[in-house]
Coordinates of C-alpha atoms in Angstrom, one line a residue:
M170 CA 46.8 2.5 28.8
I171 CA 44.3 1.5 26.2
T172 CA 42.3 -1.5 27.0
K173 CA 42.2 -4.8 25.1
S174 CA 38.4 -4.1 24.6
I175 CA 39.2 -0.7 22.9
K176 CA 42.0 -2.3 21.0
S177 CA 39.7 -5.0 19.6
I178 CA 37.4 -2.2 18.4
L179 CA 40.2 -0.2 16.7
A180 CA 41.7 -3.1 15.1
A181 CA 38.4 -4.1 13.7
C182 CA 38.0 -0.6 12.2
L183 CA 41.0 -1.4 10.0
V184 CA 38.7 -3.5 7.8
G185 CA 36.0 -1.0 7.5
F186 CA 37.1 0.6 4.4
A187 CA 34.6 0.3 1.5
T188 CA 37.2 -0.2 -1.2
T189 CA 40.2 -1.8 0.7
V190 CA 41.5 -5.3 0.5
A191 CA 39.8 -7.5 3.2
F192 CA 41.8 -7.7 6.3
T193 CA 40.2 -9.9 9.1
A194 CA 41.1 -8.8 12.7
C195 CA 41.4 -11.4 15.4
S196 CA 42.5 -11.6 18.9
D197 CA 46.2 -12.6 17.8
M198 CA 46.7 -9.5 15.8
L199 CA 46.0 -7.4 19.0
E200 CA 49.4 -8.5 20.3
T201 CA 51.4 -8.3 17.1
E202 CA 54.1 -5.8 16.3
S203 CA 53.2 -6.0 12.7
T204 CA 52.9 -2.8 10.8
R205 CA 51.0 -4.4 7.8
Q206 CA 48.9 -1.8 5.9
N207 CA 45.8 -1.8 4.0
I208 CA 46.0 -0.9 0.2
E209 CA 44.7 2.6 0.5
P210 CA 42.1 3.5 -2.2
S211 CA 42.3 6.7 -4.3
I212 CA 39.8 9.5 -3.9
T213 CA 41.1 11.7 -6.5
E214 CA 38.1 11.7 -9.0
K215 CA 34.6 12.5 -8.7
T216 CA 33.6 9.0 -9.3
D217 CA 36.0 7.7 -6.7
S218 CA 34.4 10.2 -4.2
V219 CA 30.8 9.1 -5.0
F220 CA 31.8 5.5 -4.7
Y221 CA 33.3 6.0 -1.4
A222 CA 30.3 8.0 -0.2
F223 CA 28.1 5.1 -0.8
G224 CA 30.6 3.1 1.1
I225 CA 30.0 5.4 4.2
L226 CA 26.4 5.0 3.9
Q227 CA 26.7 1.1 3.8
G228 CA 28.3 1.6 7.3
L229 CA 25.2 3.5 8.5
Q230 CA 23.1 0.4 7.3
E231 CA 25.2 -1.8 9.6
L232 CA 24.3 0.2 12.8
A233 CA 20.6 0.9 11.8
D234 CA 18.9 -1.7 14.0
Q235 CA 21.3 -1.1 17.0
Y236 CA 20.3 2.7 16.7
V237 CA 16.5 1.9 17.0
F238 CA 16.9 -0.6 19.8
Q239 CA 19.3 1.3 21.9
G240 CA 17.1 4.3 21.7
E241 CA 13.7 2.7 22.2
M242 CA 14.3 -0.3 24.7
R243 CA 15.6 2.1 27.3
G244 CA 12.8 4.4 26.9
D245 CA 9.2 4.5 28.2
L246 CA 7.2 3.8 25.1
V247 CA 7.7 0.0 24.5
K248 CA 7.0 -3.1 26.6
T249 CA 8.3 -6.6 26.2
T250 CA 6.6 -10.0 25.4
T251 CA 7.1 -13.5 26.1
Y252 CA 8.7 -13.6 22.6
T253 CA 11.1 -10.7 23.2
D254 CA 14.8 -11.5 22.4
N255 CA 16.9 -11.6 25.4
N256 CA 19.3 -8.9 24.1
L257 CA 16.5 -6.5 23.9
R258 CA 15.1 -7.5 27.3
Q259 CA 18.4 -6.8 28.8
L260 CA 18.5 -3.3 27.1
A261 CA 15.0 -2.7 28.6
D262 CA 15.7 -3.5 32.2
F263 CA 19.3 -2.0 32.1
S264 CA 21.0 -5.2 32.6
A265 CA 22.8 -5.4 29.4
T266 CA 26.5 -6.3 29.4
T267 CA 29.3 -6.1 26.9
A268 CA 28.0 -9.5 25.5
N269 CA 24.7 -7.9 24.3
K270 CA 24.0 -8.1 20.6
Y271 CA 23.0 -4.6 20.4
D272 CA 25.9 -2.9 22.5
S273 CA 28.6 -2.4 19.9
A274 CA 30.7 0.6 19.6
Y275 CA 32.4 -0.9 16.7
V276 CA 29.6 -0.2 14.2
Y277 CA 29.9 3.4 14.9
Y278 CA 33.7 3.5 14.9
R279 CA 33.6 1.7 11.5
V280 CA 31.6 4.6 10.1
I281 CA 33.9 7.1 11.9
N282 CA 37.1 5.6 10.5
N283 CA 35.7 5.4 7.0
C284 CA 34.7 9.1 7.2
N285 CA 38.2 9.9 8.6
Y286 CA 39.9 8.2 5.7
Y287 CA 37.6 10.1 3.2
I288 CA 38.2 13.5 4.9
A289 CA 42.0 13.0 5.1
H290 CA 42.4 11.9 1.5
C291 CA 39.7 13.5 -0.5
D292 CA 40.8 16.2 -3.1
T293 CA 38.5 19.1 -2.3
N294 CA 39.9 21.0 -5.3
Q295 CA 37.9 19.4 -8.1
Y296 CA 35.8 21.7 -10.3
N297 CA 33.4 21.5 -13.1
G298 CA 33.6 25.0 -14.3
S299 CA 33.2 27.3 -11.3
T300 CA 31.3 24.5 -9.4
N301 CA 33.2 22.4 -6.8
V302 CA 32.0 19.0 -7.3
I303 CA 33.5 17.4 -4.2
I304 CA 33.0 19.8 -1.3
D305 CA 29.5 18.8 -0.5
K306 CA 30.4 15.2 0.0
Y307 CA 33.4 16.2 2.0
V308 CA 31.1 18.2 4.2
A309 CA 28.6 15.4 4.5
A310 CA 31.4 13.0 5.6
K311 CA 32.3 15.3 8.3
A312 CA 28.6 15.5 9.3
I313 CA 28.1 11.8 9.5
R314 CA 31.4 11.5 11.5
A315 CA 30.1 14.0 14.0
W316 CA 26.6 12.2 14.1
A317 CA 28.4 8.8 14.9
Y318 CA 30.4 10.5 17.7
L319 CA 27.2 11.9 19.1
Q320 CA 25.8 8.5 19.3
L321 CA 28.7 7.1 21.1
G322 CA 28.8 10.1 23.5
R323 CA 25.1 9.5 24.2
N324 CA 25.6 5.8 24.9
Y325 CA 28.9 5.6 26.8
E326 CA 30.3 7.8 29.5
R327 CA 33.7 8.2 27.8
V328 CA 34.9 7.1 24.4
P329 CA 38.2 7.1 22.5
F330 CA 38.4 10.1 20.1
F331 CA 40.4 10.3 17.0
T332 CA 40.1 11.9 13.5
E333 CA 43.0 10.3 11.8
P334 CA 42.3 7.2 9.6
L335 CA 43.4 4.1 11.2
T336 CA 45.2 2.1 8.6
Q337 CA 47.9 0.4 10.5
I338 CA 48.1 -2.1 13.3
S339 CA 50.6 0.1 15.1
Q340 CA 48.0 2.8 15.4
I341 CA 45.9 0.9 17.8
D342 CA 48.4 1.3 20.6
V343 CA 48.1 5.0 20.5
N344 CA 46.7 6.4 23.8
Y345 CA 43.8 8.3 22.1
P346 CA 41.9 10.7 24.5
E347 CA 38.7 9.4 26.0
L348 CA 36.1 12.1 25.9
T349 CA 32.7 12.8 27.4
L350 CA 29.7 14.0 25.3
S351 CA 30.3 17.6 26.2
E352 CA 34.1 17.2 25.2
I353 CA 33.2 15.6 21.9
V354 CA 30.7 18.4 21.1
G355 CA 33.6 20.8 22.0
R356 CA 36.0 19.2 19.5
L357 CA 33.7 18.6 16.5
S358 CA 31.5 21.7 16.6
S359 CA 34.5 23.8 15.8
D360 CA 35.2 21.5 12.8
L361 CA 31.7 21.8 11.3
E362 CA 30.9 25.4 12.1
P363 CA 32.7 26.8 8.9
Y364 CA 30.3 24.6 6.8
S365 CA 27.0 25.7 8.4
G366 CA 24.5 26.4 5.6
Y367 CA 25.8 23.7 3.4
D368 CA 23.1 21.5 1.7
V369 CA 23.5 17.7 1.4
P370 CA 24.8 16.1 -1.8
S371 CA 22.3 15.2 -4.4
L372 CA 24.9 12.9 -6.2
G373 CA 23.8 14.2 -9.5
Y374 CA 20.0 14.3 -8.9
P375 CA 19.1 17.9 -8.2
N376 CA 16.0 18.4 -6.0
G377 CA 15.9 14.8 -5.0
G378 CA 16.0 13.6 -8.6
I379 CA 12.4 12.4 -8.9
N380 CA 8.8 13.2 -8.2
V381 CA 8.1 11.2 -5.0
G382 CA 5.1 9.1 -5.5
S383 CA 5.1 9.3 -9.2
P384 CA 4.2 6.1 -11.3
N385 CA 7.9 5.4 -11.8
W386 CA 8.8 5.7 -8.3
E387 CA 9.8 2.1 -7.7
S388 CA 12.2 2.1 -10.7
T389 CA 13.7 5.3 -9.9
Q390 CA 13.8 5.5 -6.1
K391 CA 17.6 4.9 -6.0
A392 CA 17.9 8.4 -7.5
L393 CA 16.4 9.8 -4.4
V394 CA 17.9 7.6 -1.7
P395 CA 21.3 9.1 -1.6
F396 CA 20.0 12.5 -1.1
L397 CA 18.0 11.6 2.0
C398 CA 20.7 9.4 3.4
F399 CA 23.0 12.3 4.2
I400 CA 22.7 14.4 7.4
P401 CA 22.5 18.1 7.0
V402 CA 25.5 19.8 8.8
D403 CA 23.4 22.3 10.8
V404 CA 21.1 19.6 12.0
V405 CA 24.1 17.7 13.5
L406 CA 25.5 20.9 15.0
A407 CA 22.0 21.7 16.5
D408 CA 21.7 18.3 18.1
M409 CA 25.2 18.4 19.5
Y410 CA 24.7 22.0 21.0
L411 CA 21.3 20.8 22.5
E412 CA 22.8 18.0 24.1
A413 CA 25.5 20.0 25.6
G414 CA 23.0 22.5 27.0
N415 CA 24.0 25.3 24.6
Y416 CA 20.4 26.1 23.7
D417 CA 21.3 29.4 21.8
A418 CA 23.6 27.8 19.6
A419 CA 21.4 24.9 18.9
A420 CA 18.4 27.1 18.3
R421 CA 20.3 29.1 15.7
H422 CA 21.3 26.0 13.8
Y423 CA 17.9 24.4 13.7
V424 CA 16.6 27.9 12.4
K425 CA 19.5 28.0 9.9
Y426 CA 18.5 24.8 8.6
F427 CA 14.8 25.7 8.2
T428 CA 15.5 29.2 6.8
T429 CA 18.5 28.6 4.7
V430 CA 19.2 24.9 3.9
A431 CA 15.8 23.2 3.6
K432 CA 13.9 23.5 0.2
Q433 CA 10.4 22.7 -0.5
T434 CA 11.4 21.2 -3.8
T435 CA 13.4 18.5 -1.9
A436 CA 11.7 17.9 1.3
N437 CA 8.3 19.4 2.6
Y438 CA 10.1 21.2 5.5
L439 CA 7.0 23.0 6.4
A440 CA 4.8 19.8 6.6
P441 CA 4.2 20.0 10.4
M442 CA 3.0 23.6 9.9
V443 CA 0.3 22.8 7.1
S444 CA -1.4 19.9 8.5
K445 CA -5.1 20.1 8.3
S446 CA -6.8 18.1 11.0
L447 CA -10.4 18.6 10.1
S448 CA -12.4 19.1 7.1
T449 CA -15.1 21.8 6.9
G450 CA -18.4 20.3 8.1
R451 CA -16.9 16.9 9.2
F452 CA -18.6 17.2 12.6
G453 CA -22.0 18.8 12.7
G454 CA -23.1 17.7 16.2
A455 CA -22.8 19.8 19.4
D456 CA -22.1 17.0 21.8
D457 CA -19.4 14.3 22.1
E458 CA -22.0 11.8 21.5
D459 CA -22.5 13.0 18.0
L460 CA -18.7 12.2 17.2
P461 CA -18.0 9.1 15.2
D462 CA -16.3 6.2 17.0
R463 CA -12.7 7.2 17.8
N464 CA -11.4 4.6 15.2
Q465 CA -13.2 6.3 12.4
I466 CA -11.6 9.7 13.1
S467 CA -9.1 10.2 10.2
V468 CA -5.8 11.8 11.0
N469 CA -5.0 14.2 8.2
Y470 CA -1.4 15.2 7.4
A471 CA -1.1 17.7 4.6
G472 CA -4.3 16.3 3.2
T473 CA -3.5 12.6 3.6
A474 CA -3.2 10.2 6.6
W475 CA -0.5 11.1 9.0
S476 CA 0.9 7.6 8.9
I477 CA 1.7 7.8 5.1
I478 CA 4.9 9.6 5.9
F479 CA 6.4 6.3 7.0
S480 CA 5.6 4.6 3.7
R481 CA 8.1 3.8 0.9
N482 CA 6.6 6.3 -1.6
N483 CA 6.0 9.4 0.6
L484 CA 9.1 10.9 2.0
N485 CA 7.7 14.5 2.6
D486 CA 8.6 14.7 6.3
I487 CA 12.0 12.8 6.1
V488 CA 15.1 14.6 6.4
T489 CA 17.5 11.7 6.8
Y490 CA 16.7 8.0 6.8
I491 CA 18.6 4.6 6.3
P492 CA 16.8 2.7 3.6
M493 CA 17.5 -1.1 4.1
A494 CA 17.7 -3.6 1.4
S495 CA 14.6 -5.3 0.1
T496 CA 16.1 -8.7 0.2
A497 CA 19.1 -10.3 1.7
Q498 CA 20.6 -10.8 -1.7
N499 CA 20.5 -7.1 -2.3
G500 CA 22.3 -6.0 0.7
K501 CA 21.8 -5.4 4.5
T502 CA 18.4 -6.1 5.9
T503 CA 16.8 -5.3 9.2
N504 CA 15.0 -6.9 12.1
V505 CA 13.2 -4.0 13.3
P506 CA 9.9 -4.7 11.4
L507 CA 9.8 -8.3 12.7
T508 CA 10.5 -7.3 16.1
F509 CA 7.2 -5.3 15.9
G510 CA 5.4 -8.1 14.4
F511 CA 5.7 -7.5 10.6
D512 CA 7.7 -9.8 8.3
Y513 CA 8.9 -7.4 5.7
Y514 CA 10.9 -10.1 4.0
A515 CA 8.1 -12.7 3.9
T516 CA 7.2 -14.0 0.6
P517 CA 3.6 -13.5 -0.9
E518 CA 2.8 -17.2 0.0
E519 CA 3.7 -16.6 3.6
N520 CA 1.2 -13.5 4.0
Q521 CA -1.5 -14.6 6.5
R522 CA -3.4 -11.6 7.7
S523 CA -5.2 -8.9 5.7
G524 CA -2.8 -9.2 2.7
A525 CA 0.3 -8.5 4.9
P526 CA 2.8 -10.6 6.6
Y527 CA 2.0 -10.2 10.2
V528 CA 3.4 -12.7 12.7
D529 CA 2.1 -14.0 16.0
E530 CA 5.5 -13.7 17.8
I531 CA 5.3 -10.0 18.5
Q532 CA 8.4 -8.9 20.4
L533 CA 7.6 -5.3 21.3
L534 CA 4.3 -3.6 21.9
P535 CA 3.3 0.0 23.0
S536 CA 3.9 0.5 26.6
D537 CA 0.8 1.0 29.0
A538 CA 2.4 4.6 29.6
L539 CA 2.2 5.4 25.8
N540 CA -1.3 3.9 25.6
Q541 CA -2.5 5.9 28.5
L542 CA -1.0 9.2 27.1
S543 CA -2.5 8.6 23.7
D544 CA -6.0 7.6 25.0
S545 CA -6.1 10.6 27.7
T546 CA -5.0 13.2 25.1
E547 CA -7.8 15.5 24.3
Y548 CA -9.2 15.6 20.9
Y549 CA -10.6 18.9 19.7
Y550 CA -13.4 19.4 17.1
Y551 CA -15.8 22.1 15.8
A552 CA -19.1 21.0 17.4
A553 CA -21.9 23.2 15.7
H554 CA -22.4 25.5 12.7
V555 CA -24.6 28.5 12.3
P556 CA -27.8 27.5 10.6
Q557 CA -28.1 28.2 6.7
T558 CA -24.2 28.8 6.7
D559 CA -21.0 27.1 6.6
F560 CA -19.6 28.6 9.6
F561 CA -18.7 26.7 12.7
D562 CA -18.6 28.4 15.9
S563 CA -17.3 26.3 18.9
V564 CA -14.3 24.1 19.6
R565 CA -15.0 21.4 22.0
I566 CA -13.1 18.5 23.6
S567 CA -13.8 15.0 22.9
K568 CA -12.5 11.9 24.8
A569 CA -11.4 10.2 21.6
G570 CA -7.6 10.6 22.3
D571 CA -4.8 11.2 20.0
M572 CA -5.0 9.7 16.7
R573 CA -1.3 9.2 15.8
L574 CA -0.7 6.0 17.7
R575 CA -3.8 4.5 16.5
S576 CA -3.0 5.1 12.9
I577 CA 0.1 3.1 13.1
I578 CA -1.3 0.1 14.8
H579 CA -2.8 -3.0 13.0
Q580 CA -5.1 -4.7 15.3
E581 CA -7.2 -7.8 15.1
Q582 CA -9.4 -9.5 17.7
S583 CA -8.6 -13.1 18.9
G584 CA -11.4 -14.0 21.1
D585 CA -11.4 -11.6 24.0
T586 CA -7.8 -10.5 23.3
A587 CA -6.9 -7.6 20.9
I588 CA -3.6 -8.4 19.1
Q589 CA -1.6 -5.3 17.9
W590 CA 1.2 -4.8 15.6
I591 CA 3.2 -1.6 15.0
D592 CA 3.1 -0.5 11.3
K593 CA 5.7 2.3 11.4
Y594 CA 8.4 0.0 9.9
K595 CA 6.3 -1.7 7.3
Y596 CA 8.7 -0.5 4.7
A597 CA 12.0 -1.1 6.5
N598 CA 13.1 2.5 6.6
I599 CA 15.2 3.5 9.5
I600 CA 14.4 7.1 10.2
L601 CA 17.0 9.3 11.6
Y602 CA 15.5 12.7 11.3
R603 CA 12.1 14.0 10.4
V604 CA 11.0 17.6 10.1
S605 CA 8.5 17.1 13.0
T606 CA 11.4 16.0 15.2
L607 CA 13.5 19.0 14.4
W608 CA 10.7 21.5 15.2
L609 CA 10.0 19.8 18.5
R610 CA 13.8 20.1 19.3
L611 CA 13.7 23.6 18.4
A612 CA 10.7 24.0 20.7
E613 CA 12.8 22.6 23.5
C614 CA 15.7 25.1 22.8
F615 CA 13.3 28.0 22.7
N616 CA 11.7 26.9 26.0
R617 CA 14.9 26.6 27.8
L618 CA 16.0 30.0 26.3
G619 CA 13.2 31.6 28.4
M620 CA 10.6 31.6 25.4
P621 CA 8.1 29.0 26.4
D622 CA 5.5 30.9 24.4
A623 CA 7.4 30.2 21.2
A624 CA 7.9 26.5 22.3
F625 CA 4.1 26.3 22.8
A626 CA 3.4 27.9 19.5
I627 CA 5.3 25.2 17.6
L628 CA 2.8 22.8 19.4
K629 CA -0.3 24.9 18.8
D630 CA -0.3 27.2 15.9
G631 CA 3.0 27.1 14.2
V632 CA 5.6 29.8 13.8
T633 CA 4.0 31.6 10.9
E634 CA 2.7 35.0 9.8
H635 CA -0.2 34.6 12.3
M636 CA 2.3 35.3 15.0
L637 CA 2.5 38.8 13.6
A638 CA -1.2 39.4 12.7
T639 CA -3.5 41.6 14.5
Y640 CA -7.2 42.3 14.7
P641 CA -8.6 45.7 13.9
D642 CA -8.3 46.8 17.5
G643 CA -4.6 46.0 17.5
S644 CA -4.6 42.9 19.5
Y645 CA -2.7 39.9 18.3
Y646 CA -4.2 36.8 16.7
M647 CA -1.8 34.8 19.1
P648 CA -1.9 36.7 22.5
Y649 CA 0.0 34.2 24.4
V650 CA 3.1 35.1 22.4
T651 CA 5.0 38.1 24.1
D652 CA 6.3 41.2 22.2
E653 CA 9.8 40.2 23.2
T654 CA 9.5 36.7 21.6
R655 CA 8.2 38.2 18.4
Q656 CA 11.1 40.5 18.3
K657 CA 13.6 37.6 19.0
L658 CA 12.0 35.6 16.2
Q659 CA 12.4 38.5 13.7
T660 CA 16.1 39.0 14.6
I661 CA 18.0 36.5 16.6
Y662 CA 16.2 33.4 15.3
P663 CA 14.9 34.7 12.1
L664 CA 11.8 32.6 11.5
L665 CA 9.5 35.8 11.2
T666 CA 11.5 37.7 8.6
P667 CA 9.9 38.8 5.4
E668 CA 12.2 36.5 3.4
Y669 CA 11.4 33.4 5.3
L670 CA 7.7 34.1 5.4
A671 CA 7.6 34.5 1.8
E672 CA 8.4 30.7 1.6
L673 CA 5.4 29.8 3.7
P674 CA 2.3 28.3 2.2
T675 CA -0.6 30.9 1.8
A676 CA -3.1 28.3 3.2
G677 CA -3.7 27.3 6.7
A678 CA -0.8 26.7 9.1
Y679 CA -1.0 24.5 12.2
G680 CA 1.2 23.3 15.1
I681 CA 2.4 19.8 15.5
H682 CA -0.3 18.8 18.1
T683 CA -2.8 19.0 15.3
H684 CA -1.4 15.9 13.7
G685 CA -3.3 13.7 16.3
A686 CA -5.4 15.9 18.5
G687 CA -7.7 17.6 16.0
K688 CA -8.5 21.4 16.3
A689 CA -5.7 22.3 18.8
A690 CA -5.0 25.5 16.7
S691 CA -7.2 28.3 16.3
D692 CA -8.6 29.6 13.0
Y693 CA -8.1 33.3 12.2
P694 CA -10.2 35.7 10.1
G695 CA -8.9 36.8 6.8
I696 CA -6.3 34.1 6.4
S697 CA -8.1 31.8 4.0
A698 CA -7.2 32.8 0.3
A699 CA -10.1 30.9 -1.0
T700 CA -12.9 32.6 0.7
G701 CA -11.3 36.0 1.8
G702 CA -11.8 35.0 5.4
S703 CA -12.0 31.7 7.4
T704 CA -15.1 29.6 7.0
Y705 CA -14.8 29.2 10.7
H706 CA -15.8 31.7 13.4
T707 CA -12.5 32.6 15.4
G708 CA -13.8 30.4 18.4
T709 CA -11.0 29.5 20.9
S710 CA -9.6 25.9 21.2
P711 CA -9.4 24.7 24.7
Y712 CA -5.7 23.8 23.7
Q713 CA -4.4 27.0 25.4
M714 CA -0.9 27.5 26.9
D715 CA -2.2 28.7 30.4
R716 CA -4.5 25.8 30.6
M717 CA -2.2 23.1 29.4
V718 CA 0.7 24.5 31.7
G719 CA -1.8 24.6 34.6
L720 CA -2.5 20.9 34.1
K721 CA 1.2 19.9 34.1
L722 CA 1.7 21.9 37.4
E723 CA -1.1 20.1 39.0
E724 CA 0.6 16.8 38.0
L725 CA 3.8 18.1 39.7
A726 CA 2.0 19.3 42.8
A727 CA 0.1 15.9 43.2
Q728 CA 3.7 14.2 43.2
G729 CA 4.6 16.4 46.2
Y730 CA 6.5 19.2 44.5
A731 CA 6.1 22.9 45.8
V732 CA 5.3 24.3 42.4
G733 CA 4.9 28.1 42.0
T734 CA 4.1 30.5 39.4
T735 CA 7.5 31.6 38.4
K736 CA 8.9 31.4 34.8
A737 CA 11.0 28.6 35.8
D738 CA 7.9 26.6 36.9
T739 CA 6.5 27.4 33.4
I740 CA 9.5 26.4 31.4
N741 CA 9.5 23.0 33.3
A742 CA 5.9 22.4 32.5
V743 CA 6.3 23.2 28.8
E744 CA 9.2 20.8 28.7
D745 CA 7.0 18.2 29.9
L746 CA 4.3 19.1 27.1
I747 CA 7.3 18.8 24.6
C748 CA 8.2 15.5 26.0
D749 CA 4.6 14.1 25.7
E750 CA 4.5 15.5 22.3
L751 CA 7.7 13.8 21.1
A752 CA 6.3 10.5 22.5
L753 CA 3.1 10.8 20.3
E754 CA 4.9 12.1 17.3
T755 CA 8.2 10.1 17.2
A756 CA 7.4 7.0 19.1
F757 CA 9.5 3.8 18.1
E758 CA 11.9 5.9 15.9
G759 CA 15.0 5.4 18.1
N760 CA 14.9 8.8 19.9
R761 CA 13.0 8.2 23.2
W762 CA 15.9 7.2 25.5
Y763 CA 18.0 10.2 24.4
D764 CA 15.2 12.5 24.7
L765 CA 14.5 11.4 28.3
K766 CA 18.1 11.3 29.3
R767 CA 18.7 14.8 27.8
M768 CA 15.8 16.4 29.3
A769 CA 16.6 14.8 32.7
T770 CA 20.1 16.3 32.6
H771 CA 18.7 19.7 31.8
K772 CA 16.0 19.5 34.6
N773 CA 18.9 18.6 37.1
E774 CA 21.0 21.5 35.8
S775 CA 18.1 23.9 36.2
G776 CA 18.2 23.3 40.1
L777 CA 14.4 23.5 40.1
Y778 CA 12.7 21.6 43.0
G779 CA 15.7 20.4 44.8
G780 CA 18.2 19.9 42.0
N781 CA 17.6 16.2 41.3
L782 CA 14.2 16.8 39.7
G783 CA 15.4 15.3 36.3
S784 CA 16.8 12.1 37.9
L785 CA 13.7 11.3 39.9
W786 CA 11.5 12.1 36.8
L787 CA 13.4 9.8 34.7
A788 CA 13.4 7.0 37.1
R789 CA 9.6 7.4 37.8
K790 CA 8.9 7.1 34.0
L791 CA 10.9 3.8 33.8
A792 CA 9.8 2.2 37.0
Y793 CA 7.5 0.0 35.2
K794 CA 10.5 -1.9 33.7
N795 CA 11.8 -2.9 37.2
P796 CA 15.3 -1.8 36.1
T797 CA 18.3 -3.4 37.7
K798 CA 20.0 -0.2 38.2
D799 CA 19.2 2.8 40.2
L800 CA 18.2 5.2 37.6
T801 CA 18.2 8.2 40.0
N802 CA 22.0 7.9 39.6
P803 CA 23.2 9.5 36.3
A804 CA 26.2 7.2 36.4
N805 CA 23.9 4.3 35.6
W806 CA 22.4 6.0 32.4
Y807 CA 25.3 4.6 30.2
L808 CA 26.0 1.3 28.5
P809 CA 29.0 -0.9 29.3
F810 CA 31.6 0.1 26.5
K811 CA 32.7 -2.8 24.4

């Protein structure tokens, strides 16, 4: 029998329609036999469809804060302070009950029910000449519904599943099946597969509508917002399959997104592969002592600071985000910036520090583990050049650390204490997907498919034409990549086909680790179009697959594991490298708990080192929180359903 808690959620969903008459649910209604019905809106015209699509997106705004907090508070990248809200503190130590402000299945079901209604009533036979003007929004609604169910499956062990719109009180007494995450994936993947390859709606603004960063950005940004609010269907499919451990299907859909759906004119989908981390001649000294202070090393991202991708007027790396209202009068606002110490909604008169409204009551800070990971990450640089030439001949290691965390921290000194604020949310954008995130999840898939070399290539050099290039003696530029992997990337996962390579930039291409770690990639001769060859000698970066895998295996051995030299050992070690990269690249964006939980599950399923490797691995990462539950038990990885 369906519980009263679930009945409350389903009853509340009846009021979720964007265009229905207000219908307030209360506890008395849960017991009524009434069959009162909402006035059902029409979705028979293109304008109706657009209006309703915006209603669905408004539902995403309602869940934005919860999405971030549920994903980050249970992870290992933040720590609480004396100012932390108790609801957040309870999420962090795994003591949250159904009374927790940020534990609400309703916010997801509201979106689901709006999508259900749209899908059930939308007339998909509307054409403008030969162009179907509705189908892209119909597919987008299915993708958003699947994404919302995916979040429910990640957070709760079992959840009620329904795809019919709830419009009558009598429907809440139906015994809907309660499904696990894997069962949800089974139900919804078949529903989405026929639409693989569909792009998201532009709502009348082709190619995003405007030139991002142009002088008229502020006055025309609404033209772009709807485009980036939708979720590509292949991205949702890939995420669902990855969660369920179907790495082949997940990889195919991530690749399908990159090679078929993404367009450089609408989103810089190659951005992680074209990031320059050093300028020629930046470092002329041969020793670490000749480097500038670590805080002076700039982190370049496609020619500009890496942190700029989180700003309001540069969305090159954003695939999907939820833009929150600029004021309460304009719509739904967010508490996320304030939680990290930035009062986005402060008036100019309230700005106190550095021309920006930072507050003293910081609720969340980077965890010690994240600070240690960032500070201990090697930074690579060209140390010396050949006299009277512009050629650099050696890549060396500095102890400067990774630059990404540092670039999103605003820090001030108060006596002997350094006060830190996180600037990732200075513009109140809640990011759901970035290009970098998708590449790193594809790396996770490739690794578990037995291609750890392809996974490492995404971190180091990028999946580009370099992978196929050879020196005059026939040896490959990227010798750590096997012939088998090259063949698979030209056929099964077609990232190295002539058609896709033609879309790649002709200038330098780099892996994601270069975003913060300097010269992790190698430069190859004959690649630079400007000079007819690289201005660098080939020199080998110390960031090499064998070396980095070896360091991870040493860490495991120090923990008492009997590590070996098998491919399974390598796959587990590369997964740990990917996990670290996800921390450095996507910290505070709402992904961390789900990344840890997913990887822990897959480590357990691998059977390596006793079969409970993942559970122990996750519990060890979160031990600093003093959790109230035994996290070596996967049953304790879920929130109480309410």
